[in-house]
């Protein structure tokens, strides 16, 4: 039986997650309102979807952190991982809109199918992507939480997500000269954060 860590009740990290959730909610609503007034600019609709999935991701992370028992933390873990799959698909669409590089219908269909089925399996098939067991993660920043063990399908989907991210990195780098340097750095930073987060989930958490 996993025992609850003593520092689990520390509210600092939980408050940071709630603040991030508020930012994601604002960006989602604001981008959606802009799109409603400018229907031809599809980038705002895509960004709104990205922000909505990011909101679900942060809420899942918050639930994991605040969960009083290992079993209840799995609810947040499933929401967190399912949202991560959908984020990958929306990030691909957003980068495509910003760089002007249109991927083939086959690539887009494969990416969306993999991400949607990954999210579906995570939420509907317990133990497939997120295992029914977990462990305690001790952060160097002083907070701890229950993290799920990876299910067998997680390692099947991970290479798919990494492939999508590699393609997106290529898109950003290949169109570097066509955009302002700041835009390129923002895109690379966003992709870098998601890549490092994914690697952390697999090899650390």
mmCIF file of N, CA and C in Angstrom, residues 6-144:
data_model
loop_
_atom_site.group_PDB
_atom_site.id
_atom_site.type_symbol
_atom_site.label_atom_id
_atom_site.label_comp_id
_atom_site.label_asym_id
_atom_site.label_seq_id
_atom_site.Cartn_x
_atom_site.Cartn_y
_atom_site.Cartn_z
ATOM 1 N N UNK A 6 4.086 13.157 3.464
ATOM 2 C CA UNK A 6 3.732 14.182 4.441
ATOM 3 C C UNK A 6 3.517 15.541 3.800
ATOM 4 N N UNK A 7 4.248 15.847 2.724
ATOM 5 C CA UNK A 7 4.173 17.187 2.118
ATOM 6 C C UNK A 7 3.095 17.308 1.058
ATOM 7 N N UNK A 8 2.222 16.278 0.964
ATOM 8 C CA UNK A 8 1.214 16.292 -0.092
ATOM 9 C C UNK A 8 0.218 17.431 0.096
ATOM 10 N N UNK A 9 0.041 17.889 1.340
ATOM 11 C CA UNK A 9 -0.943 18.937 1.606
ATOM 12 C C UNK A 9 -0.397 20.341 1.343
ATOM 13 N N UNK A 10 0.869 20.466 0.960
ATOM 14 C CA UNK A 10 1.459 21.771 0.666
ATOM 15 C C UNK A 10 0.696 22.425 -0.485
ATOM 16 N N UNK A 11 0.057 23.581 -0.253
ATOM 17 C CA UNK A 11 -0.823 24.166 -1.277
ATOM 18 C C UNK A 11 -0.102 24.938 -2.381
ATOM 19 N N UNK A 12 1.186 25.205 -2.227
ATOM 20 C CA UNK A 12 1.870 26.104 -3.158
ATOM 21 C C UNK A 12 1.786 25.626 -4.594
ATOM 22 N N UNK A 13 2.172 24.383 -4.849
ATOM 23 C CA UNK A 13 2.162 23.873 -6.215
ATOM 24 C C UNK A 13 0.740 23.776 -6.746
ATOM 25 N N UNK A 14 -0.199 23.409 -5.884
ATOM 26 C CA UNK A 14 -1.603 23.348 -6.305
ATOM 27 C C UNK A 14 -2.121 24.701 -6.735
ATOM 28 N N UNK A 15 -1.717 25.755 -6.026
ATOM 29 C CA UNK A 15 -2.145 27.111 -6.393
ATOM 30 C C UNK A 15 -1.558 27.537 -7.733
ATOM 31 N N UNK A 16 -0.317 27.129 -8.001
ATOM 32 C CA UNK A 16 0.294 27.432 -9.296
ATOM 33 C C UNK A 16 -0.489 26.769 -10.423
ATOM 34 N N UNK A 17 -0.897 25.520 -10.202
ATOM 35 C CA UNK A 17 -1.675 24.810 -11.217
ATOM 36 C C UNK A 17 -3.028 25.482 -11.446
ATOM 37 N N UNK A 18 -3.657 25.944 -10.381
ATOM 38 C CA UNK A 18 -4.936 26.643 -10.537
ATOM 39 C C UNK A 18 -4.757 27.941 -11.327
ATOM 40 N N UNK A 19 -3.653 28.637 -11.101
ATOM 41 C CA UNK A 19 -3.382 29.864 -11.860
ATOM 42 C C UNK A 19 -3.185 29.541 -13.335
ATOM 43 N N UNK A 20 -2.466 28.467 -13.630
ATOM 44 C CA UNK A 20 -2.266 28.056 -15.020
ATOM 45 C C UNK A 20 -3.587 27.654 -15.663
ATOM 46 N N UNK A 21 -4.451 27.016 -14.886
ATOM 47 C CA UNK A 21 -5.767 26.645 -15.401
ATOM 48 C C UNK A 21 -6.568 27.891 -15.770
ATOM 49 N N UNK A 22 -6.461 28.921 -14.946
ATOM 50 C CA UNK A 22 -7.161 30.174 -15.248
ATOM 51 C C UNK A 22 -6.648 30.824 -16.519
ATOM 52 N N UNK A 23 -5.338 30.798 -16.719
ATOM 53 C CA UNK A 23 -4.749 31.352 -17.939
ATOM 54 C C UNK A 23 -5.230 30.576 -19.160
ATOM 55 N N UNK A 24 -5.230 29.245 -19.063
ATOM 56 C CA UNK A 24 -5.677 28.415 -20.183
ATOM 57 C C UNK A 24 -7.150 28.669 -20.508
ATOM 58 N N UNK A 25 -7.980 28.813 -19.477
ATOM 59 C CA UNK A 25 -9.400 29.084 -19.690
ATOM 60 C C UNK A 25 -9.604 30.430 -20.379
ATOM 61 N N UNK A 26 -8.854 31.439 -19.945
ATOM 62 C CA UNK A 26 -8.953 32.768 -20.564
ATOM 63 C C UNK A 26 -8.555 32.714 -22.036
ATOM 64 N N UNK A 27 -7.431 32.062 -22.341
ATOM 65 C CA UNK A 27 -6.969 31.974 -23.724
ATOM 66 C C UNK A 27 -7.965 31.207 -24.593
ATOM 67 N N UNK A 28 -8.573 30.177 -24.022
ATOM 68 C CA UNK A 28 -9.562 29.401 -24.772
ATOM 69 C C UNK A 28 -10.758 30.268 -25.151
ATOM 70 N N UNK A 29 -11.317 30.961 -24.177
ATOM 71 C CA UNK A 29 -12.504 31.786 -24.420
ATOM 72 C C UNK A 29 -12.178 32.960 -25.331
ATOM 73 N N UNK A 30 -11.054 33.616 -25.067
ATOM 74 C CA UNK A 30 -10.682 34.788 -25.861
ATOM 75 C C UNK A 30 -10.443 34.422 -27.318
ATOM 76 N N UNK A 31 -9.732 33.320 -27.555
ATOM 77 C CA UNK A 31 -9.452 32.895 -28.929
ATOM 78 C C UNK A 31 -10.731 32.485 -29.640
ATOM 79 N N UNK A 32 -11.640 31.834 -28.900
ATOM 80 C CA UNK A 32 -12.910 31.432 -29.501
ATOM 81 C C UNK A 32 -13.744 32.643 -29.892
ATOM 82 N N UNK A 33 -13.761 33.666 -29.054
ATOM 83 C CA UNK A 33 -14.514 34.879 -29.363
ATOM 84 C C UNK A 33 -13.924 35.592 -30.576
ATOM 85 N N UNK A 34 -12.604 35.616 -30.673
ATOM 86 C CA UNK A 34 -11.961 36.230 -31.843
ATOM 87 C C UNK A 34 -12.332 35.468 -33.095
ATOM 88 N N UNK A 35 -12.325 34.139 -33.020
ATOM 89 C CA UNK A 35 -12.672 33.323 -34.196
ATOM 90 C C UNK A 35 -14.119 33.560 -34.616
ATOM 91 N N UNK A 36 -15.022 33.709 -33.648
ATOM 92 C CA UNK A 36 -16.434 33.932 -33.976
ATOM 93 C C UNK A 36 -16.638 35.229 -34.748
ATOM 94 N N UNK A 37 -15.754 36.198 -34.542
ATOM 95 C CA UNK A 37 -15.860 37.462 -35.273
ATOM 96 C C UNK A 37 -15.031 37.460 -36.555
ATOM 97 N N UNK A 38 -14.150 36.449 -36.694
ATOM 98 C CA UNK A 38 -13.286 36.348 -37.884
ATOM 99 C C UNK A 38 -13.228 34.886 -38.316
ATOM 100 N N UNK A 39 -14.340 34.403 -38.861
ATOM 101 C CA UNK A 39 -14.476 32.968 -39.144
ATOM 102 C C UNK A 39 -13.433 32.441 -40.120
ATOM 103 N N UNK A 40 -12.903 33.306 -40.961
ATOM 104 C CA UNK A 40 -11.941 32.835 -41.959
ATOM 105 C C UNK A 40 -10.569 32.534 -41.355
ATOM 106 N N UNK A 41 -10.306 33.092 -40.185
ATOM 107 C CA UNK A 41 -9.002 32.896 -39.544
ATOM 108 C C UNK A 41 -9.076 31.657 -38.666
ATOM 109 N N UNK A 42 -8.792 30.519 -39.251
ATOM 110 C CA UNK A 42 -8.937 29.232 -38.570
ATOM 111 C C UNK A 42 -7.933 29.058 -37.430
ATOM 112 N N UNK A 43 -6.843 29.797 -37.450
ATOM 113 C CA UNK A 43 -5.807 29.650 -36.429
ATOM 114 C C UNK A 43 -6.355 29.899 -35.026
ATOM 115 N N UNK A 44 -7.297 30.852 -34.897
ATOM 116 C CA UNK A 44 -7.846 31.152 -33.580
ATOM 117 C C UNK A 44 -8.706 30.004 -33.064
ATOM 118 N N UNK A 45 -9.423 29.334 -33.950
ATOM 119 C CA UNK A 45 -10.220 28.178 -33.541
ATOM 120 C C UNK A 45 -9.310 27.043 -33.077
ATOM 121 N N UNK A 46 -8.247 26.816 -33.829
ATOM 122 C CA UNK A 46 -7.297 25.762 -33.466
ATOM 123 C C UNK A 46 -6.634 26.084 -32.127
ATOM 124 N N UNK A 47 -6.249 27.341 -31.943
ATOM 125 C CA UNK A 47 -5.596 27.732 -30.692
ATOM 126 C C UNK A 47 -6.558 27.607 -29.516
ATOM 127 N N UNK A 48 -7.842 27.893 -29.751
ATOM 128 C CA UNK A 48 -8.837 27.736 -28.696
ATOM 129 C C UNK A 48 -8.939 26.271 -28.269
ATOM 130 N N UNK A 49 -8.907 25.358 -29.248
ATOM 131 C CA UNK A 49 -8.922 23.932 -28.921
ATOM 132 C C UNK A 49 -7.687 23.517 -28.148
ATOM 133 N N UNK A 50 -6.548 24.048 -28.554
ATOM 134 C CA UNK A 50 -5.288 23.780 -27.851
ATOM 135 C C UNK A 50 -5.393 24.246 -26.394
ATOM 136 N N UNK A 51 -5.897 25.450 -26.177
ATOM 137 C CA UNK A 51 -6.015 25.989 -24.825
ATOM 138 C C UNK A 51 -7.011 25.177 -23.994
ATOM 139 N N UNK A 52 -8.109 24.725 -24.626
ATOM 140 C CA UNK A 52 -9.104 23.924 -23.905
ATOM 141 C C UNK A 52 -8.498 22.612 -23.422
ATOM 142 N N UNK A 53 -7.726 21.964 -24.291
ATOM 143 C CA UNK A 53 -7.071 20.709 -23.904
ATOM 144 C C UNK A 53 -6.001 20.954 -22.845
ATOM 145 N N UNK A 54 -5.329 22.096 -22.945
ATOM 146 C CA UNK A 54 -4.338 22.454 -21.921
ATOM 147 C C UNK A 54 -5.017 22.659 -20.571
ATOM 148 N N UNK A 55 -6.221 23.240 -20.588
ATOM 149 C CA UNK A 55 -6.986 23.417 -19.356
ATOM 150 C C UNK A 55 -7.291 22.056 -18.721
ATOM 151 N N UNK A 56 -7.744 21.102 -19.535
ATOM 152 C CA UNK A 56 -8.026 19.758 -19.025
ATOM 153 C C UNK A 56 -6.759 19.090 -18.491
ATOM 154 N N UNK A 57 -5.645 19.324 -19.183
ATOM 155 C CA UNK A 57 -4.363 18.756 -18.760
ATOM 156 C C UNK A 57 -3.984 19.267 -17.368
ATOM 157 N N UNK A 58 -4.099 20.580 -17.162
ATOM 158 C CA UNK A 58 -3.724 21.171 -15.881
ATOM 159 C C UNK A 58 -4.682 20.734 -14.777
ATOM 160 N N UNK A 59 -5.974 20.656 -15.092
ATOM 161 C CA UNK A 59 -6.948 20.196 -14.098
ATOM 162 C C UNK A 59 -6.642 18.758 -13.670
ATOM 163 N N UNK A 60 -6.277 17.912 -14.650
ATOM 164 C CA UNK A 60 -5.898 16.545 -14.319
ATOM 165 C C UNK A 60 -4.668 16.501 -13.432
ATOM 166 N N UNK A 61 -3.696 17.370 -13.738
ATOM 167 C CA UNK A 61 -2.483 17.439 -12.922
ATOM 168 C C UNK A 61 -2.813 17.902 -11.509
ATOM 169 N N UNK A 62 -3.690 18.884 -11.403
ATOM 170 C CA UNK A 62 -4.107 19.384 -10.088
ATOM 171 C C UNK A 62 -4.810 18.304 -9.287
ATOM 172 N N UNK A 63 -5.672 17.543 -9.968
ATOM 173 C CA UNK A 63 -6.393 16.460 -9.288
ATOM 174 C C UNK A 63 -5.399 15.422 -8.769
ATOM 175 N N UNK A 64 -4.404 15.085 -9.583
ATOM 176 C CA UNK A 64 -3.376 14.143 -9.143
ATOM 177 C C UNK A 64 -2.670 14.656 -7.895
ATOM 178 N N UNK A 65 -2.344 15.920 -7.910
ATOM 179 C CA UNK A 65 -1.574 16.497 -6.808
ATOM 180 C C UNK A 65 -2.386 16.555 -5.526
ATOM 181 N N UNK A 66 -3.691 16.845 -5.659
ATOM 182 C CA UNK A 66 -4.540 17.007 -4.475
ATOM 183 C C UNK A 66 -5.195 15.708 -4.019
ATOM 184 N N UNK A 67 -5.090 14.649 -4.798
ATOM 185 C CA UNK A 67 -5.777 13.399 -4.465
ATOM 186 C C UNK A 67 -5.313 12.869 -3.104
ATOM 187 N N UNK A 68 -6.269 12.533 -2.223
ATOM 188 C CA UNK A 68 -5.889 12.051 -0.891
ATOM 189 C C UNK A 68 -5.442 10.590 -0.881
ATOM 190 N N UNK A 69 -5.800 9.842 -1.910
ATOM 191 C CA UNK A 69 -5.443 8.427 -1.959
ATOM 192 C C UNK A 69 -4.871 8.086 -3.331
ATOM 193 N N UNK A 70 -4.060 7.040 -3.414
ATOM 194 C CA UNK A 70 -3.510 6.630 -4.715
ATOM 195 C C UNK A 70 -4.593 6.308 -5.736
ATOM 196 N N UNK A 71 -5.677 5.667 -5.293
ATOM 197 C CA UNK A 71 -6.721 5.270 -6.233
ATOM 198 C C UNK A 71 -7.433 6.471 -6.829
ATOM 199 N N UNK A 72 -7.732 7.466 -5.992
ATOM 200 C CA UNK A 72 -8.440 8.643 -6.511
ATOM 201 C C UNK A 72 -7.553 9.469 -7.430
ATOM 202 N N UNK A 73 -6.241 9.378 -7.270
ATOM 203 C CA UNK A 73 -5.337 10.136 -8.139
ATOM 204 C C UNK A 73 -5.378 9.627 -9.570
ATOM 205 N N UNK A 74 -5.804 8.380 -9.768
ATOM 206 C CA UNK A 74 -5.847 7.820 -11.117
ATOM 207 C C UNK A 74 -6.871 8.534 -11.993
ATOM 208 N N UNK A 75 -7.902 9.123 -11.377
ATOM 209 C CA UNK A 75 -8.895 9.883 -12.153
ATOM 210 C C UNK A 75 -8.220 11.072 -12.827
ATOM 211 N N UNK A 76 -7.459 11.820 -12.027
ATOM 212 C CA UNK A 76 -6.739 12.953 -12.598
ATOM 213 C C UNK A 76 -5.684 12.525 -13.589
ATOM 214 N N UNK A 77 -5.041 11.386 -13.328
ATOM 215 C CA UNK A 77 -4.000 10.901 -14.234
ATOM 216 C C UNK A 77 -4.574 10.562 -15.604
ATOM 217 N N UNK A 78 -5.741 9.917 -15.627
ATOM 218 C CA UNK A 78 -6.370 9.577 -16.912
ATOM 219 C C UNK A 78 -6.753 10.837 -17.675
ATOM 220 N N UNK A 79 -7.328 11.816 -16.976
ATOM 221 C CA UNK A 79 -7.684 13.077 -17.637
ATOM 222 C C UNK A 79 -6.436 13.774 -18.154
ATOM 223 N N UNK A 80 -5.388 13.756 -17.375
ATOM 224 C CA UNK A 80 -4.117 14.390 -17.745
ATOM 225 C C UNK A 80 -3.535 13.778 -19.016
ATOM 226 N N UNK A 81 -3.472 12.456 -19.079
ATOM 227 C CA UNK A 81 -2.878 11.771 -20.231
ATOM 228 C C UNK A 81 -3.779 11.892 -21.461
ATOM 229 N N UNK A 82 -5.098 11.761 -21.271
ATOM 230 C CA UNK A 82 -6.022 11.899 -22.401
ATOM 231 C C UNK A 82 -5.906 13.292 -23.018
ATOM 232 N N UNK A 83 -5.812 14.317 -22.171
ATOM 233 C CA UNK A 83 -5.658 15.678 -22.677
ATOM 234 C C UNK A 83 -4.341 15.840 -23.412
ATOM 235 N N UNK A 84 -3.296 15.171 -22.936
ATOM 236 C CA UNK A 84 -1.984 15.264 -23.591
ATOM 237 C C UNK A 84 -2.045 14.732 -25.023
ATOM 238 N N UNK A 85 -2.783 13.648 -25.233
ATOM 239 C CA UNK A 85 -2.943 13.123 -26.589
ATOM 240 C C UNK A 85 -3.607 14.162 -27.500
ATOM 241 N N UNK A 86 -4.681 14.786 -27.013
ATOM 242 C CA UNK A 86 -5.398 15.768 -27.827
ATOM 243 C C UNK A 86 -4.563 17.025 -28.049
ATOM 244 N N UNK A 87 -3.759 17.397 -27.055
ATOM 245 C CA UNK A 87 -2.874 18.553 -27.220
ATOM 246 C C UNK A 87 -1.930 18.331 -28.386
ATOM 247 N N UNK A 88 -1.394 17.112 -28.508
ATOM 248 C CA UNK A 88 -0.462 16.816 -29.602
ATOM 249 C C UNK A 88 -1.113 17.066 -30.958
ATOM 250 N N UNK A 89 -2.377 16.668 -31.100
ATOM 251 C CA UNK A 89 -3.079 16.873 -32.366
ATOM 252 C C UNK A 89 -3.315 18.355 -32.639
ATOM 253 N N UNK A 90 -3.742 19.094 -31.610
ATOM 254 C CA UNK A 90 -4.001 20.529 -31.794
ATOM 255 C C UNK A 90 -2.717 21.309 -32.031
ATOM 256 N N UNK A 91 -1.636 20.905 -31.384
ATOM 257 C CA UNK A 91 -0.352 21.569 -31.615
ATOM 258 C C UNK A 91 0.071 21.388 -33.068
ATOM 259 N N UNK A 92 -0.149 20.185 -33.604
ATOM 260 C CA UNK A 92 0.187 19.933 -35.009
ATOM 261 C C UNK A 92 -0.599 20.859 -35.930
ATOM 262 N N UNK A 93 -1.886 21.028 -35.649
ATOM 263 C CA UNK A 93 -2.712 21.913 -36.467
ATOM 264 C C UNK A 93 -2.285 23.373 -36.306
ATOM 265 N N UNK A 94 -1.957 23.758 -35.074
ATOM 266 C CA UNK A 94 -1.570 25.145 -34.818
ATOM 267 C C UNK A 94 -0.263 25.496 -35.518
ATOM 268 N N UNK A 95 0.718 24.598 -35.436
ATOM 269 C CA UNK A 95 1.992 24.833 -36.116
ATOM 270 C C UNK A 95 1.785 24.906 -37.625
ATOM 271 N N UNK A 96 0.902 24.069 -38.136
ATOM 272 C CA UNK A 96 0.604 24.087 -39.565
ATOM 273 C C UNK A 96 0.020 25.431 -39.983
ATOM 274 N N UNK A 97 -0.881 25.967 -39.149
ATOM 275 C CA UNK A 97 -1.484 27.261 -39.455
ATOM 276 C C UNK A 97 -0.452 28.390 -39.408
ATOM 277 N N UNK A 98 0.435 28.349 -38.434
ATOM 278 C CA UNK A 98 1.392 29.436 -38.240
ATOM 279 C C UNK A 98 2.554 29.391 -39.226
ATOM 280 N N UNK A 99 2.944 28.186 -39.643
ATOM 281 C CA UNK A 99 4.076 28.068 -40.564
ATOM 282 C C UNK A 99 3.639 28.069 -42.025
ATOM 283 N N UNK A 100 2.352 27.790 -42.261
ATOM 284 C CA UNK A 100 1.875 27.726 -43.636
ATOM 285 C C UNK A 100 2.188 26.410 -44.335
ATOM 286 N N UNK A 101 2.761 25.455 -43.618
ATOM 287 C CA UNK A 101 3.064 24.143 -44.197
ATOM 288 C C UNK A 101 1.863 23.232 -44.004
ATOM 289 N N UNK A 102 1.258 22.819 -45.108
ATOM 290 C CA UNK A 102 0.096 21.946 -45.053
ATOM 291 C C UNK A 102 0.536 20.494 -45.180
ATOM 292 N N UNK A 103 0.247 19.707 -44.165
ATOM 293 C CA UNK A 103 0.604 18.305 -44.224
ATOM 294 C C UNK A 103 -0.382 17.545 -45.094
ATOM 295 N N UNK A 104 0.025 16.390 -45.537
ATOM 296 C CA UNK A 104 -0.843 15.559 -46.370
ATOM 297 C C UNK A 104 -2.048 15.098 -45.561
ATOM 298 N N UNK A 105 -3.112 14.764 -46.274
ATOM 299 C CA UNK A 105 -4.306 14.272 -45.584
ATOM 300 C C UNK A 105 -4.014 12.989 -44.834
ATOM 301 N N UNK A 106 -3.111 12.185 -45.372
ATOM 302 C CA UNK A 106 -2.761 10.925 -44.717
ATOM 303 C C UNK A 106 -2.090 11.191 -43.367
ATOM 304 N N UNK A 107 -1.142 12.142 -43.334
ATOM 305 C CA UNK A 107 -0.455 12.457 -42.074
ATOM 306 C C UNK A 107 -1.439 13.006 -41.059
ATOM 307 N N UNK A 108 -2.300 13.940 -41.487
ATOM 308 C CA UNK A 108 -3.252 14.541 -40.555
ATOM 309 C C UNK A 108 -4.236 13.497 -40.036
ATOM 310 N N UNK A 109 -4.710 12.632 -40.933
ATOM 311 C CA UNK A 109 -5.658 11.595 -40.518
ATOM 312 C C UNK A 109 -5.003 10.629 -39.538
ATOM 313 N N UNK A 110 -3.749 10.263 -39.825
ATOM 314 C CA UNK A 110 -3.040 9.333 -38.938
ATOM 315 C C UNK A 110 -2.794 9.974 -37.573
ATOM 316 N N UNK A 111 -2.393 11.247 -37.577
ATOM 317 C CA UNK A 111 -2.107 11.935 -36.310
ATOM 318 C C UNK A 111 -3.373 12.069 -35.464
ATOM 319 N N UNK A 112 -4.470 12.520 -36.085
ATOM 320 C CA UNK A 112 -5.716 12.682 -35.342
ATOM 321 C C UNK A 112 -6.268 11.343 -34.870
ATOM 322 N N UNK A 113 -6.179 10.320 -35.717
ATOM 323 C CA UNK A 113 -6.682 8.995 -35.326
ATOM 324 C C UNK A 113 -5.902 8.458 -34.135
ATOM 325 N N UNK A 114 -4.574 8.570 -34.184
ATOM 326 C CA UNK A 114 -3.742 8.080 -33.084
ATOM 327 C C UNK A 114 -4.042 8.837 -31.793
ATOM 328 N N UNK A 115 -4.175 10.161 -31.891
ATOM 329 C CA UNK A 115 -4.401 10.965 -30.698
ATOM 330 C C UNK A 115 -5.793 10.736 -30.108
ATOM 331 N N UNK A 116 -6.798 10.648 -30.955
ATOM 332 C CA UNK A 116 -8.163 10.448 -30.454
ATOM 333 C C UNK A 116 -8.320 9.052 -29.857
ATOM 334 N N UNK A 117 -7.797 8.031 -30.535
ATOM 335 C CA UNK A 117 -7.900 6.676 -29.984
ATOM 336 C C UNK A 117 -7.080 6.552 -28.695
ATOM 337 N N UNK A 118 -5.935 7.254 -28.635
ATOM 338 C CA UNK A 118 -5.151 7.238 -27.405
ATOM 339 C C UNK A 118 -5.923 7.839 -26.245
ATOM 340 N N UNK A 119 -6.588 8.986 -26.492
ATOM 341 C CA UNK A 119 -7.397 9.617 -25.449
ATOM 342 C C UNK A 119 -8.578 8.726 -25.068
ATOM 343 N N UNK A 120 -9.202 8.103 -26.063
ATOM 344 C CA UNK A 120 -10.354 7.226 -25.813
ATOM 345 C C UNK A 120 -9.944 6.031 -24.955
ATOM 346 N N UNK A 121 -8.857 5.376 -25.329
ATOM 347 C CA UNK A 121 -8.392 4.211 -24.562
ATOM 348 C C UNK A 121 -8.019 4.604 -23.133
ATOM 349 N N UNK A 122 -7.433 5.778 -22.980
ATOM 350 C CA UNK A 122 -7.037 6.238 -21.647
ATOM 351 C C UNK A 122 -8.244 6.388 -20.736
ATOM 352 N N UNK A 123 -9.324 6.969 -21.273
ATOM 353 C CA UNK A 123 -10.506 7.246 -20.458
ATOM 354 C C UNK A 123 -11.427 6.043 -20.295
ATOM 355 N N UNK A 124 -11.518 5.204 -21.308
ATOM 356 C CA UNK A 124 -12.531 4.139 -21.329
ATOM 357 C C UNK A 124 -11.975 2.771 -20.940
ATOM 358 N N UNK A 125 -10.689 2.544 -21.199
ATOM 359 C CA UNK A 125 -10.091 1.231 -20.924
ATOM 360 C C UNK A 125 -9.066 1.358 -19.798
ATOM 361 N N UNK A 126 -9.509 1.243 -18.548
ATOM 362 C CA UNK A 126 -8.572 1.352 -17.420
ATOM 363 C C UNK A 126 -7.449 0.323 -17.514
ATOM 364 N N UNK A 127 -6.246 0.780 -17.248
ATOM 365 C CA UNK A 127 -5.096 -0.108 -17.268
ATOM 366 C C UNK A 127 -4.428 -0.244 -18.616
ATOM 367 N N UNK A 128 -5.016 0.338 -19.667
ATOM 368 C CA UNK A 128 -4.442 0.190 -21.007
ATOM 369 C C UNK A 128 -3.297 1.179 -21.241
ATOM 370 N N UNK A 129 -3.584 2.461 -21.094
ATOM 371 C CA UNK A 129 -2.560 3.497 -21.265
ATOM 372 C C UNK A 129 -2.014 3.927 -19.900
ATOM 373 N N UNK A 130 -2.910 4.130 -18.964
ATOM 374 C CA UNK A 130 -2.543 4.445 -17.578
ATOM 375 C C UNK A 130 -2.833 3.222 -16.733
ATOM 376 N N UNK A 131 -1.813 2.679 -16.081
ATOM 377 C CA UNK A 131 -1.986 1.470 -15.279
ATOM 378 C C UNK A 131 -2.841 1.754 -14.045
ATOM 379 N N UNK A 132 -3.312 0.691 -13.412
ATOM 380 C CA UNK A 132 -4.134 0.823 -12.214
ATOM 381 C C UNK A 132 -3.286 0.917 -10.942
ATOM 382 N N UNK A 133 -1.997 1.025 -11.115
ATOM 383 C CA UNK A 133 -1.094 1.186 -9.983
ATOM 384 C C UNK A 133 -0.342 2.505 -10.126
ATOM 385 N N UNK A 134 0.209 3.002 -9.029
ATOM 386 C CA UNK A 134 0.968 4.248 -9.097
ATOM 387 C C UNK A 134 2.064 4.263 -8.041
ATOM 388 N N UNK A 135 2.803 5.349 -8.036
ATOM 389 C CA UNK A 135 3.924 5.503 -7.112
ATOM 390 C C UNK A 135 4.027 6.968 -6.716
ATOM 391 N N UNK A 136 4.823 7.245 -5.731
ATOM 392 C CA UNK A 136 4.991 8.616 -5.252
ATOM 393 C C UNK A 136 6.187 9.258 -5.946
ATOM 394 N N UNK A 137 5.980 10.451 -6.452
ATOM 395 C CA UNK A 137 7.054 11.226 -7.079
ATOM 396 C C UNK A 137 7.477 12.318 -6.108
ATOM 397 N N UNK A 138 8.778 12.404 -5.860
ATOM 398 C CA UNK A 138 9.331 13.431 -4.988
ATOM 399 C C UNK A 138 10.054 14.463 -5.857
ATOM 400 N N UNK A 139 9.499 15.659 -5.913
ATOM 401 C CA UNK A 139 10.084 16.708 -6.739
ATOM 402 C C UNK A 139 11.247 17.375 -6.020
ATOM 403 N N UNK A 140 12.279 17.775 -6.771
ATOM 404 C CA UNK A 140 13.388 18.526 -6.154
ATOM 405 C C UNK A 140 12.955 19.897 -5.652
ATOM 406 N N UNK A 141 11.750 20.349 -6.064
ATOM 407 C CA UNK A 141 11.251 21.652 -5.632
ATOM 408 C C UNK A 141 10.431 21.562 -4.347
ATOM 409 N N UNK A 142 10.334 20.346 -3.792
ATOM 410 C CA UNK A 142 9.713 20.212 -2.483
ATOM 411 C C UNK A 142 8.280 19.728 -2.468
ATOM 412 N N UNK A 143 7.672 19.419 -3.609
ATOM 413 C CA UNK A 143 6.315 18.904 -3.602
ATOM 414 C C UNK A 143 6.308 17.450 -4.072
ATOM 415 N N UNK A 144 5.289 16.740 -3.670
ATOM 416 C CA UNK A 144 5.159 15.322 -4.023
ATOM 417 C C UNK A 144 3.748 15.045 -4.493
#
